[in-house]
mmCIF file of C-alpha atoms in Angstrom:
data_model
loop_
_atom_site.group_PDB
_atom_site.id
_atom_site.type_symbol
_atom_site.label_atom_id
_atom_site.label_comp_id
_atom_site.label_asym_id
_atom_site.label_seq_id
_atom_site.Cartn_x
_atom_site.Cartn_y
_atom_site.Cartn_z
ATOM 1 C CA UNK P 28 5.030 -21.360 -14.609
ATOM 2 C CA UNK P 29 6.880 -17.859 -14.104
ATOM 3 C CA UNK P 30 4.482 -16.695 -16.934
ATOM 4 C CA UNK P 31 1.733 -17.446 -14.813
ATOM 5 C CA UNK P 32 3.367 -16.031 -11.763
ATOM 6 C CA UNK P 33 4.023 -12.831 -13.303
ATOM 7 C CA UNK P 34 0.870 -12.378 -15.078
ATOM 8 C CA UNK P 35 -1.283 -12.915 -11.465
ATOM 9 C CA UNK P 36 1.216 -11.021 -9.899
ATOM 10 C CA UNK P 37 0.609 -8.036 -11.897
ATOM 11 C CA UNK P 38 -2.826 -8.297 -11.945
ATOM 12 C CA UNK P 39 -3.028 -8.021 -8.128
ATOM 13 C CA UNK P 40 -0.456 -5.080 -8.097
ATOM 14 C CA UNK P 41 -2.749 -3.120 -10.616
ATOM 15 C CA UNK P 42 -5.934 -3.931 -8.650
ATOM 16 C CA UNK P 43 -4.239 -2.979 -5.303
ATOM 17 C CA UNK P 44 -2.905 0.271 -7.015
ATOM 18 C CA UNK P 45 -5.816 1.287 -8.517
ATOM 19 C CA UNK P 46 -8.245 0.666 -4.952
ATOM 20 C CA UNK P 47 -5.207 2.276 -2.794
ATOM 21 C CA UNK P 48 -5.058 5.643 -5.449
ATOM 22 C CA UNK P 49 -9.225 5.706 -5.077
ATOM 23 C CA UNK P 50 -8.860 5.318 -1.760
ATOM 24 C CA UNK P 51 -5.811 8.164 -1.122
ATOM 25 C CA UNK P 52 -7.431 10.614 -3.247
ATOM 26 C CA UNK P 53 -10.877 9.927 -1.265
ATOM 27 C CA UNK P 54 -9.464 10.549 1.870
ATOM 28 C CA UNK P 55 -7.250 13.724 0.706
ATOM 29 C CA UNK P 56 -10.690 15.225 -0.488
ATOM 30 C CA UNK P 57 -11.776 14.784 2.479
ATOM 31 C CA UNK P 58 -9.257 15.603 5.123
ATOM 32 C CA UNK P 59 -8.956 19.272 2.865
ATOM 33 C CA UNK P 60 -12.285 19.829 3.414
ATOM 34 C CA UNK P 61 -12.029 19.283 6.974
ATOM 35 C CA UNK P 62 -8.453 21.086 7.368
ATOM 36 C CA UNK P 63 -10.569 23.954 6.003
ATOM 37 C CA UNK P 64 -13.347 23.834 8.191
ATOM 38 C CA UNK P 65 -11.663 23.465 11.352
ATOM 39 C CA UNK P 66 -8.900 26.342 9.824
ATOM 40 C CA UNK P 67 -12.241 28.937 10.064
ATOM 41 C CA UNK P 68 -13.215 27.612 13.072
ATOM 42 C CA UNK P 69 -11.154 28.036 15.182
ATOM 43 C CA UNK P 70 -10.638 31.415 13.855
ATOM 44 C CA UNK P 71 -13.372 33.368 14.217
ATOM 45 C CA UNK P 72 -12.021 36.715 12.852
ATOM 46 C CA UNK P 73 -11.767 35.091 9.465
ATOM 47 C CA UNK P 74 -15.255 33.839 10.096
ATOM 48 C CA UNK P 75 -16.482 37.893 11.356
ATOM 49 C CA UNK P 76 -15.110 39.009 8.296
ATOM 50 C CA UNK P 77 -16.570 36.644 6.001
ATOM 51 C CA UNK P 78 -19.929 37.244 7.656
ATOM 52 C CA UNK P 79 -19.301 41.263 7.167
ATOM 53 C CA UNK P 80 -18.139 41.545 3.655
ATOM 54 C CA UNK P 81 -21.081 38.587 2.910
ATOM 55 C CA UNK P 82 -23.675 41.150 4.836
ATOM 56 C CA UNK P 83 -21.716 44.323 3.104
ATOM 57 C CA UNK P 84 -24.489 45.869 1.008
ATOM 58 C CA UNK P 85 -22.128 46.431 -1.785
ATOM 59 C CA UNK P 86 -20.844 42.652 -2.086
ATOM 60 C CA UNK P 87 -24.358 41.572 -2.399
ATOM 61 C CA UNK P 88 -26.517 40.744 -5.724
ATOM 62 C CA UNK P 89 -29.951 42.528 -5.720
ATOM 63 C CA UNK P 90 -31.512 39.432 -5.817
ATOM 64 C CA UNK P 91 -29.740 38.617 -2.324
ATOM 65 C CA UNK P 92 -30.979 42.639 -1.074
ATOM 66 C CA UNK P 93 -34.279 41.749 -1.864
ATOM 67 C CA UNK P 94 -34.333 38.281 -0.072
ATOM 68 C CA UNK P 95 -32.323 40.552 2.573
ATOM 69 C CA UNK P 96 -35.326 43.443 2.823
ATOM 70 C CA UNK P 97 -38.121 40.563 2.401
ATOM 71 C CA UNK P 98 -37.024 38.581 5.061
ATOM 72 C CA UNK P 99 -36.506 41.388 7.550
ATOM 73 C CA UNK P 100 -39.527 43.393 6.429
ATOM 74 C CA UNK P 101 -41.589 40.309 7.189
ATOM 75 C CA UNK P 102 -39.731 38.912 10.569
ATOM 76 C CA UNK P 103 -41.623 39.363 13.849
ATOM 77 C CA UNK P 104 -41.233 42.512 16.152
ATOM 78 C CA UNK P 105 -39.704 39.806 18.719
ATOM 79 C CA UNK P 106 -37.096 38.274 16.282
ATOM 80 C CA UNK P 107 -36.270 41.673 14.972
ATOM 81 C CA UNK P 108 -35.803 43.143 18.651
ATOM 82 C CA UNK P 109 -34.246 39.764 19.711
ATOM 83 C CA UNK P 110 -31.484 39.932 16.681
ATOM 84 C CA UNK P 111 -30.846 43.747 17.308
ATOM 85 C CA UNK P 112 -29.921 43.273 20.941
ATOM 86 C CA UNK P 113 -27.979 40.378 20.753
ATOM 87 C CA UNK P 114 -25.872 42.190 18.029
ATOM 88 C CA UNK P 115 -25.813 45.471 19.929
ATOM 89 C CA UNK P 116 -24.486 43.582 23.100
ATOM 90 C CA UNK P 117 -21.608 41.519 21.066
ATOM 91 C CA UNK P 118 -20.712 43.433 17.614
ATOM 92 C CA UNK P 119 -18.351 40.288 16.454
ATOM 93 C CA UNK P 120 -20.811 37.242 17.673
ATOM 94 C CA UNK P 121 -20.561 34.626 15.146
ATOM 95 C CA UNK P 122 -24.365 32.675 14.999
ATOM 96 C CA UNK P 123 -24.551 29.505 15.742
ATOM 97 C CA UNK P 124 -20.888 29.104 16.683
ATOM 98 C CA UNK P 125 -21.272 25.865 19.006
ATOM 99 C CA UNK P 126 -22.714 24.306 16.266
ATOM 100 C CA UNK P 127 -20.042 25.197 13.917
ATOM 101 C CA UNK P 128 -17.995 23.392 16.584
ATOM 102 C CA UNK P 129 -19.920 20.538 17.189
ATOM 103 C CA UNK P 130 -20.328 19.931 13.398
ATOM 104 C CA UNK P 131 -16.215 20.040 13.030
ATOM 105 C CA UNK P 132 -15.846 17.524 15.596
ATOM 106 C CA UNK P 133 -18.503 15.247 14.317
ATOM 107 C CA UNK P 134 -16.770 15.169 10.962
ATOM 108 C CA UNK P 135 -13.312 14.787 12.582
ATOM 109 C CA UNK P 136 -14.563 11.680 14.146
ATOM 110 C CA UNK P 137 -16.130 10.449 11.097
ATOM 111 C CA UNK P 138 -13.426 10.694 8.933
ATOM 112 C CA UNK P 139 -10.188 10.198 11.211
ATOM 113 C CA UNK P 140 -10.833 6.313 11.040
ATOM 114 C CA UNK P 141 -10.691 5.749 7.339
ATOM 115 C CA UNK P 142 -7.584 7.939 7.325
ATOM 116 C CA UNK P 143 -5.891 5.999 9.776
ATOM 117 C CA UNK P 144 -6.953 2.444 7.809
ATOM 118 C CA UNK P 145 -5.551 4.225 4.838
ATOM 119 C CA UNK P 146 -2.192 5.076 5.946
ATOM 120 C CA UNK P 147 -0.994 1.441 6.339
ATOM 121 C CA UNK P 148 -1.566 0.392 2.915
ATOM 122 C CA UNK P 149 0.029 3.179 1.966
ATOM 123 C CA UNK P 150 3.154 2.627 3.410
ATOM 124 C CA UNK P 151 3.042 -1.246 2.594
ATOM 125 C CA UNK P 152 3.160 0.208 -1.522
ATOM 126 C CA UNK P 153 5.927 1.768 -0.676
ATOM 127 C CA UNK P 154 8.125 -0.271 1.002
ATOM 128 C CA UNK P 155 10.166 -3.110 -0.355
ATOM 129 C CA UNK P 156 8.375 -6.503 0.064
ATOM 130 C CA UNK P 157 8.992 -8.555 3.106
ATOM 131 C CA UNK P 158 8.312 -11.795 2.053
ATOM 132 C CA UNK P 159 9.398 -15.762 2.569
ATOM 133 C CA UNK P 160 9.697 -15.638 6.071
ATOM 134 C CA UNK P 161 7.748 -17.104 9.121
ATOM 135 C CA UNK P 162 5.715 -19.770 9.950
ATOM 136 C CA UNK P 163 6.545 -23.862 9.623
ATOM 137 C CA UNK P 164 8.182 -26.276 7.006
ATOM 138 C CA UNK P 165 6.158 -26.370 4.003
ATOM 139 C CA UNK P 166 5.323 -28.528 1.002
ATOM 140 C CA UNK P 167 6.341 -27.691 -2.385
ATOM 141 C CA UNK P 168 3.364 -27.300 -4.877
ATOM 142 C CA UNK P 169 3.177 -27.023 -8.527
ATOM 143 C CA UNK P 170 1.166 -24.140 -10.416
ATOM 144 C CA UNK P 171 -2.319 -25.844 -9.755
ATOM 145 C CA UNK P 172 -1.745 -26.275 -6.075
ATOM 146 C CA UNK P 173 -0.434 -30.049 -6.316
ATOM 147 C CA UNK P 174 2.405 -31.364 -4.091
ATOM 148 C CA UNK P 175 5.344 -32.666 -6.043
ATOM 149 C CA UNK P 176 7.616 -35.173 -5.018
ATOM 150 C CA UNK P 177 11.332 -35.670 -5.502
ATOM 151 C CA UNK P 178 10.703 -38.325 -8.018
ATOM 152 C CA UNK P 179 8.538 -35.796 -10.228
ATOM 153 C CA UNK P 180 11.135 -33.389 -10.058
ATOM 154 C CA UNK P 181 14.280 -35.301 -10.727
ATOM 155 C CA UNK P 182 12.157 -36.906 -14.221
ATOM 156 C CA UNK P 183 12.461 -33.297 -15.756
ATOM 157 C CA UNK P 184 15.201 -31.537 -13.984
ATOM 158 C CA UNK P 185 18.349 -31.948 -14.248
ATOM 159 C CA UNK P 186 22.291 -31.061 -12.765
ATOM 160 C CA UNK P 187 21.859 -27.259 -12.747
ATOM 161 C CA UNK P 188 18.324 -26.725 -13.389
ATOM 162 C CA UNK P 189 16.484 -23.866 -11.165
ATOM 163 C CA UNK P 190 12.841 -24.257 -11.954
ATOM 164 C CA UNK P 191 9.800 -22.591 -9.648
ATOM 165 C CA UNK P 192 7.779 -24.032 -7.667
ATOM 166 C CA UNK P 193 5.144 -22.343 -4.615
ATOM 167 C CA UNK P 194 6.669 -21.925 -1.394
ATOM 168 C CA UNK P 195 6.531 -20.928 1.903
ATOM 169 C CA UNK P 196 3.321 -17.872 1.903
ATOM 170 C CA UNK P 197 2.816 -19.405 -1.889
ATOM 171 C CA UNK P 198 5.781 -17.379 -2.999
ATOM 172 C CA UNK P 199 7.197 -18.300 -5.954
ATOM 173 C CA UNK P 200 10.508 -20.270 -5.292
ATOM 174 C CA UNK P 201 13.621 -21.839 -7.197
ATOM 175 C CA UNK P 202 13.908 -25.328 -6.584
ATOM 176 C CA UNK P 203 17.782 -25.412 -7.551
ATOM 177 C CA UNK P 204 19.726 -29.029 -8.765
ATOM 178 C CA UNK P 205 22.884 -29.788 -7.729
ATOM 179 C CA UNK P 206 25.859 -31.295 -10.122
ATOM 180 C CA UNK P 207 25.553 -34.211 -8.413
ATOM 181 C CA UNK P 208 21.397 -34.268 -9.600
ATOM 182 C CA UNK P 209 20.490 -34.008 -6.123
ATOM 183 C CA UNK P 210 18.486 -30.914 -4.417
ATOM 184 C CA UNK P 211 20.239 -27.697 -3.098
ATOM 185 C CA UNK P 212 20.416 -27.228 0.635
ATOM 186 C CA UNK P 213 18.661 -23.962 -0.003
ATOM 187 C CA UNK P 214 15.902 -22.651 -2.262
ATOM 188 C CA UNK P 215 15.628 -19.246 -3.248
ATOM 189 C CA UNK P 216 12.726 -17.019 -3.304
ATOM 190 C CA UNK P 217 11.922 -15.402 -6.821
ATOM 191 C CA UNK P 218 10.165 -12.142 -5.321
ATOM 192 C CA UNK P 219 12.731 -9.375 -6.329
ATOM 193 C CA UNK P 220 13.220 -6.909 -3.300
ATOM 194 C CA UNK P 221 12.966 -3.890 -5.458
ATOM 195 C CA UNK P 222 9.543 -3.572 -6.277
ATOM 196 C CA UNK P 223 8.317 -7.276 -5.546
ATOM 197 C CA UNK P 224 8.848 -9.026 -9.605
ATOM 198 C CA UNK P 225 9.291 -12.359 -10.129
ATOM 199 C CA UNK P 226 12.803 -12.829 -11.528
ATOM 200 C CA UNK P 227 13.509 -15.218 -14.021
ATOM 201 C CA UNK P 228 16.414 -17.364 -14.293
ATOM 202 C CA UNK P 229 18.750 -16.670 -17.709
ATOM 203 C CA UNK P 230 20.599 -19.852 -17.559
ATOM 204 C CA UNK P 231 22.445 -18.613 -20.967
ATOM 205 C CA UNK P 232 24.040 -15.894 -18.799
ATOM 206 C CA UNK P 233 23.971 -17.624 -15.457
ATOM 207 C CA UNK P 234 22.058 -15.400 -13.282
ATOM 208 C CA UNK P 235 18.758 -13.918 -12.699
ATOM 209 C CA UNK P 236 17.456 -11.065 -14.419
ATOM 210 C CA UNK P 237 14.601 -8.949 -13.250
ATOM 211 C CA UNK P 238 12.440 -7.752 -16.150
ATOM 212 C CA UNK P 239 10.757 -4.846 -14.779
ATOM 213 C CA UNK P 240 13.623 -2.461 -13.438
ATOM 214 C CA UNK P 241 17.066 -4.416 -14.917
ATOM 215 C CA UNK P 242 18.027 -5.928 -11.270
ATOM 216 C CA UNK P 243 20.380 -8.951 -11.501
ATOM 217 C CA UNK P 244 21.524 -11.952 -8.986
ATOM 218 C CA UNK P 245 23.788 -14.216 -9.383
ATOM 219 C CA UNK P 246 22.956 -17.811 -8.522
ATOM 220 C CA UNK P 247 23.103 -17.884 -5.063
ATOM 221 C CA UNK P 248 20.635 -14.660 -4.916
ATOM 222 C CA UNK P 249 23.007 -12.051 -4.227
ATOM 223 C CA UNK P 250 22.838 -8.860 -6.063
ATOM 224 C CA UNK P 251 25.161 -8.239 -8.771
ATOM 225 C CA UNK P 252 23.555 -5.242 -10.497
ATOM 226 C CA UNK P 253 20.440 -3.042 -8.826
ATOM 227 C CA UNK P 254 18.252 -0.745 -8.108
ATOM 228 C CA UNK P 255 17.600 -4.213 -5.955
ATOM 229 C CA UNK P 256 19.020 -3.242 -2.691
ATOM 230 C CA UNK P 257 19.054 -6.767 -0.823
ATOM 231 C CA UNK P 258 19.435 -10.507 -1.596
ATOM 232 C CA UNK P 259 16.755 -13.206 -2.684
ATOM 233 C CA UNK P 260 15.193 -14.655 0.372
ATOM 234 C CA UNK P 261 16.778 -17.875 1.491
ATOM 235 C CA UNK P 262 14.426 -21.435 2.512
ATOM 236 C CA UNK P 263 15.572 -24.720 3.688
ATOM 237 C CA UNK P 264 15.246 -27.434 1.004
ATOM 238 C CA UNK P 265 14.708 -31.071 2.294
ATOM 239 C CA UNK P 266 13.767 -34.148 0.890
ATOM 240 C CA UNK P 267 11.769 -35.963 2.935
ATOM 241 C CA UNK P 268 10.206 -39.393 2.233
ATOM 242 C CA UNK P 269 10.076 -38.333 -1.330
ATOM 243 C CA UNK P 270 8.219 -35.170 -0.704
ATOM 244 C CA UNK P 271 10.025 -31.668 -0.945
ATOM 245 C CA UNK P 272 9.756 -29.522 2.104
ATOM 246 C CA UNK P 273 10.455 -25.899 2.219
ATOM 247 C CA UNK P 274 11.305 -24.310 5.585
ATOM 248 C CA UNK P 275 11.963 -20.574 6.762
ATOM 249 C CA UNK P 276 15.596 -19.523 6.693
ATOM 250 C CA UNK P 277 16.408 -17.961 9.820
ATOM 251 C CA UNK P 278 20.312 -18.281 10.758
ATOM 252 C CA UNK P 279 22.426 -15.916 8.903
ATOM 253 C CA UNK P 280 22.753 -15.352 5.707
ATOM 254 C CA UNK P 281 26.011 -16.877 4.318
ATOM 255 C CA UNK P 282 25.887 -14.526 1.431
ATOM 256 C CA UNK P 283 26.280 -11.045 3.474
ATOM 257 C CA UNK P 284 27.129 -13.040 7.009
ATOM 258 C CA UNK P 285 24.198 -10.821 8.525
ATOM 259 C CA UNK P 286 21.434 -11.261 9.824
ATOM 260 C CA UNK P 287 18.656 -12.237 7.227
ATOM 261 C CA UNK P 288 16.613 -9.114 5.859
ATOM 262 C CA UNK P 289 13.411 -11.178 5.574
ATOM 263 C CA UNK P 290 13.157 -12.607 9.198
#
């Protein structure tokens, strides 16, 4: 079962990762290109001497002289009267500034939207997982979705035995067994709060060990060893009319006598 956990947990961490990356370096592309365009237009002296040295006769190819010469040779006495004025009355006028404008804004309100959308899920990779709280008491299920009942569990498990099942949000949780064979008042949620493994249960060594980053818990989910920097989330365990409920942990956490992280 924690085979399958961890298997469909890291596929949907690589998927996520991959589509969030695609996504980031999209939107970086993008917000450069538009840093860079507004950058120029809103100064217009970098834009006057762009449009100089791009004019200056000795920047130019000959191929861009002669498009130059053609196109001047061959514009109207109107256009070339109309273009000579209008420089001769403003030496620094930038053509078609307002448009240069207009476009800027256009793209700024194209583009600030799927920045914004982007900077939540970027954040959520980031930050520790908040999971196993919220919401009502749930059944237990087993790895296909089925509900299991006490009698189930107690055939195969016995005093000691931690064993996952799906709880509250379908996070994988530790049903634990009790010396006297009867359930734990608590069940613990196997989501580690470093980077969101499942931990596994070494029952050899008597604590949990994270695979992924070397975090260990000892069996009541507190952290014994990190980089995890909180405990394993804490749900209710109940046996009721045979069927195993799971409910949200929300009083304090008897482990750290805090309030609980996940809440």
């Amino acid at each position: 079962l924690i085979t399958w956990w961890r298997q469909a947990h890291t596929h949907r961490n690589m998927a996520q990762s991959r589509s969030l990356l695609l996504s980031v370096a999209v939107n970086a592309l993008l917000v450069g290109v538009l840093l860079y365009s507004v950058a120029f237009a809103g100064k217009t002296e970098n834009l006057q001497a762009g449009l100089k040295a791009a004019c200056s006769r000795a920047t130019m190819t000959p191929f861009q002289n002669k498009v130059n010469s053609y196109l001047w040779k061959h514009s109207s006495a109107e256009v070339r009267k109309a273009t000579a004025q209008a420089f001769l009355k403003n030496p620094d006028m930038v053509p078609d500034m307002g448009k240069r404008k207009l476009m800027n804004n256009l793209v700024l309100a194209a583009i600030a939207p799927t920045v914004l959308s982007t900077l939540g899920p970027y954040a959520y990779y980031f930050y520790p997982p908040q999971t196993g709280g919220g919401g009502g008491a749930v059944g237990a299920l087993d790895k296909l979705g089925n509900p299991i009942t006490a009698a189930q569990w107690f055939e195969s498990h016995k005093k000691n035995a931690r064993d996952l099942v799906q709880g509250i949000k379908g996070d994988p949780t530790y049903l634990i067994v009790n010396e006297e064979n009867t359930f734990n008042s608590y069940g613990l949620n196997a989501v580690c709060t470093h980077l969101g493994c499942v931990v596994p249960w070494d029952a050899g060594e008597n604590k949990f060990k994270c695979p992924c980053h070397g975090s260990q818990y000892a069996p009541d989910g507190h952290v014994i060893r990190g980089p995890a920097p909180r405990p394993l989330a804490l749900a209710h365990v109940a046996d009721v009319e045979g069927k195993i409920q799971l409910a949200p942990w929300t009083e304090t956490d008897f482990r750290t006598g805090e309030k609980p992280w996940w809440v």
